[in-house]
Amino acid sequence: MHKILVLWAVPRSTSTAFEWMMRQRGDLECLHEPFGEAWYQGEAPLWPRLSADSVRTPGLTLESVWETLAALARERPVFSKDFPHYIEHMWTDARLDMFNHSFLIRDPAKTITSMYSKWPDFHEGEVGFAEQRALFDRLAERDGKAPPLIDSDDLLEAPHRIVAAWCKAVGIDFIESALSWEPGARDEVSWWDGGSFHANLRDSDGLKPQLRRHIDISDAPDRVREVYDSVLPDYEHLYAHRISVDG
């Protein structure tokens, strides 16, 4: 059975662009937030803004996702991008051992303001930093070393260098050509969330170097600033372990 190469991210962290880069490689079965689909749209969804008219997919559960992942990993190499807060209540050593773990973080000023622009009623339970930190720390303590972790700003500033370093850290070949693609619709992927967050990806043509930009949240709504203040210590803790852009 292959270990599933996983990128544990948070929402609005450029993780889907990273996922799209992984799809360009052609050597891995790539999955888009399979646990997220069950958390939001399974037959027993767990997301905190759940309502009576929320989508429910018969037969789709978090347990069925575990089974699907295990079946795929028996057949072929798999890459999955997902968020730890969907399954933080389900970790066991046996389940952790199914994965070759890595992490992607992003400045919460950027993730939270982006979430707010899409979901003004977002719940703090959908933000994910605390659960991401908890999983990272658990793996680091259990395994005696920190799992590979990259920061979105570093990735966007120096994609070639950061992706190459990440590939080395997780034990796969670096394929430079995967950093570029043609812009356009991504209809070959079944976006369970309808693709509403992926307009930038549709318009993009690759992971290209970008200048860093600063987000000032001093004038943001109170709840945005409150959530930012709450999760900033988790981000700063993880940031100290990142693969450096100068590394």
XYZ file of C-alpha atoms in Angstrom:
247
model
C 0.000 0.000 0.000
C 1.322 3.414 -0.963
C 1.471 6.153 1.637
C -0.844 8.959 0.587
C 1.097 12.158 -0.005
C -1.016 14.802 1.695
C -0.894 18.577 1.926
C -2.692 19.743 5.067
C -3.714 23.359 4.494
C -6.284 25.916 5.627
C -8.968 27.551 3.479
C -7.882 30.336 1.121
C -4.188 29.424 1.367
C -3.417 28.964 -2.380
C -3.720 25.240 -1.733
C -5.873 24.570 -4.806
C -3.235 26.182 -7.047
C -0.707 23.864 -5.422
C -3.071 20.955 -6.022
C -3.385 21.983 -9.665
C 0.399 21.969 -9.982
C 0.409 18.429 -8.600
C -2.174 17.411 -11.205
C 0.144 18.595 -13.985
C 2.753 16.034 -12.954
C 0.726 13.100 -14.240
C 2.266 10.573 -11.853
C -0.231 10.761 -8.988
C -3.947 10.287 -8.471
C -4.930 13.733 -7.148
C -7.854 14.365 -4.810
C -9.544 17.651 -3.964
C -10.538 17.846 -0.280
C -12.269 14.471 -0.019
C -12.819 14.877 3.720
C -14.139 18.380 3.125
C -16.771 17.077 0.760
C -18.092 14.717 3.444
C -17.818 17.385 6.177
C -19.870 19.847 4.151
C -22.002 17.668 1.891
C -22.024 14.124 3.290
C -25.110 12.370 4.576
C -24.273 13.577 8.101
C -22.452 16.907 7.551
C -20.593 18.494 10.452
C -19.968 22.072 9.379
C -21.094 24.682 11.925
C -23.376 26.694 9.608
C -25.395 23.608 8.703
C -29.027 24.305 7.838
C -32.071 22.272 6.888
C -31.506 22.860 3.175
C -27.773 22.041 3.190
C -26.618 19.501 0.593
C -26.534 15.898 1.831
C -25.056 13.124 -0.304
C -26.389 9.651 0.583
C -23.626 7.174 1.334
C -20.910 9.813 1.646
C -19.445 9.900 5.148
C -16.071 10.597 6.686
C -15.698 6.860 7.261
C -16.430 6.137 3.598
C -13.733 8.646 2.613
C -11.181 6.780 4.735
C -12.180 3.578 2.961
C -11.918 5.181 -0.469
C -8.478 6.594 0.278
C -7.213 3.233 1.493
C -8.557 1.492 -1.611
C -6.923 4.018 -3.940
C -3.606 3.816 -2.094
C -3.553 0.049 -2.558
C -3.737 0.575 -6.311
C -1.578 3.597 -7.104
C 0.320 6.633 -5.684
C -2.105 9.273 -4.391
C -1.864 12.977 -3.565
C -4.594 14.648 -1.534
C -5.104 18.246 -0.495
C -7.304 18.677 2.551
C -7.822 20.564 5.825
C -7.154 18.973 9.246
C -10.171 20.512 10.965
C -12.495 18.226 9.010
C -11.195 15.152 10.807
C -9.397 16.346 13.926
C -11.702 14.103 15.979
C -10.678 10.985 14.033
C -6.898 10.850 14.347
C -5.331 7.575 15.421
C -1.757 6.445 14.897
C -2.969 3.878 12.381
C -4.732 6.551 10.356
C -1.840 8.973 10.618
C 0.427 6.230 9.271
C -1.575 6.150 6.028
C -0.038 9.491 5.043
C 3.209 11.089 4.006
C 2.403 14.390 5.719
C 3.192 17.952 4.678
C 1.666 21.340 5.461
C 0.847 24.642 3.757
C 0.216 27.762 5.860
C -0.737 31.329 4.975
C -0.898 34.644 6.792
C -4.323 34.611 8.495
C -4.876 38.260 7.539
C -5.084 36.989 3.959
C -7.050 33.799 4.555
C -9.640 35.320 6.875
C -10.316 38.428 4.794
C -10.693 36.181 1.762
C -13.085 33.891 3.619
C -15.087 36.892 4.762
C -15.382 38.188 1.196
C -16.864 34.838 0.100
C -18.694 33.867 3.284
C -19.529 36.917 5.443
C -21.160 34.499 7.890
C -18.149 32.159 8.108
C -17.704 30.400 11.435
C -14.416 30.284 13.322
C -14.688 26.498 13.198
C -14.093 26.703 9.438
C -10.818 28.623 9.704
C -8.618 25.665 10.642
C -5.426 27.101 12.123
C -5.767 25.546 15.591
C -6.406 22.083 14.173
C -3.577 22.471 11.677
C -1.177 23.348 14.490
C -2.436 20.504 16.667
C -1.823 17.942 13.936
C 1.591 19.390 13.093
C 2.681 19.309 16.738
C 1.343 15.792 17.228
C 3.313 14.501 14.241
C 6.473 16.349 15.248
C 6.325 14.940 18.777
C 5.391 11.434 17.655
C 7.979 11.157 14.898
C 10.783 13.123 16.510
C 10.973 15.612 13.644
C 8.745 18.258 12.139
C 6.920 17.354 8.924
C 7.679 19.490 5.843
C 5.862 22.827 5.943
C 5.745 25.665 3.433
C 4.280 29.162 3.622
C 2.077 30.561 0.856
C 3.957 33.865 0.614
C 7.245 31.999 0.186
C 5.642 29.739 -2.409
C 4.315 32.654 -4.448
C 7.534 34.628 -4.184
C 9.801 31.765 -5.254
C 7.662 28.873 -6.564
C 10.521 27.017 -8.287
C 12.696 27.013 -5.191
C 9.946 26.224 -2.701
C 8.316 23.462 -4.748
C 11.717 21.886 -5.405
C 12.517 21.967 -1.679
C 9.089 20.540 -0.811
C 9.477 17.723 -3.343
C 12.855 16.820 -1.855
C 11.414 16.888 1.655
C 8.483 14.575 0.811
C 10.585 12.261 -1.365
C 9.282 12.813 -4.909
C 10.926 14.096 -8.075
C 10.704 17.783 -8.846
C 9.019 18.270 -12.234
C 9.604 21.854 -13.303
C 7.107 21.732 -16.175
C 4.278 21.127 -13.678
C 4.569 24.734 -12.503
C 2.967 25.956 -15.758
C -0.394 25.245 -17.368
C -2.868 26.706 -19.816
C -5.518 29.065 -18.407
C -9.132 28.048 -18.783
C -11.936 25.983 -17.306
C -11.014 23.113 -14.991
C -14.062 21.030 -15.810
C -12.127 17.775 -15.713
C -12.141 18.049 -11.912
C -15.356 17.507 -9.994
C -15.349 20.514 -7.672
C -17.752 19.397 -4.957
C -18.013 23.018 -3.823
C -19.052 24.154 -7.289
C -15.717 25.783 -8.033
C -16.887 29.056 -6.529
C -13.503 29.691 -4.936
C -11.444 28.902 -8.010
C -11.879 31.843 -10.376
C -8.242 32.870 -9.902
C -7.137 29.346 -10.729
C -9.183 29.309 -13.936
C -7.523 32.530 -15.054
C -4.000 31.502 -14.075
C -1.279 29.927 -16.201
C 0.973 28.580 -13.482
C 2.800 29.223 -10.258
C 4.747 32.341 -11.224
C 6.893 34.540 -8.954
C 4.872 37.317 -7.323
C 5.794 40.248 -5.136
C 4.722 39.873 -1.518
C 1.752 41.967 -0.530
C 0.592 43.086 2.875
C -3.007 42.940 4.076
C -4.008 45.597 6.622
C -6.959 44.417 8.683
C -7.103 47.397 11.017
C -10.309 48.559 9.322
C -11.785 45.071 8.908
C -15.049 44.134 10.644
C -14.713 43.359 14.345
C -15.283 39.631 13.960
C -12.572 39.385 11.273
C -10.080 41.060 13.591
C -11.203 38.905 16.526
C -10.693 35.680 14.581
C -7.349 36.969 13.290
C -6.146 37.705 16.823
C -7.312 34.258 17.922
C -5.451 32.277 15.267
C -2.329 34.422 14.819
C -0.362 32.574 17.561
C -1.021 29.258 15.779
C 0.203 30.674 12.477
C 3.315 32.188 14.043
C 4.110 28.888 15.761
C 3.905 27.027 12.444
C 5.738 29.754 10.521
C 8.842 29.154 12.638
C 9.083 25.658 11.114
C 8.645 26.573 7.449
C 10.981 25.606 4.642
C 12.684 28.954 4.114
C 12.657 30.786 0.799
C 16.373 31.280 1.369
C 16.940 27.641 2.291
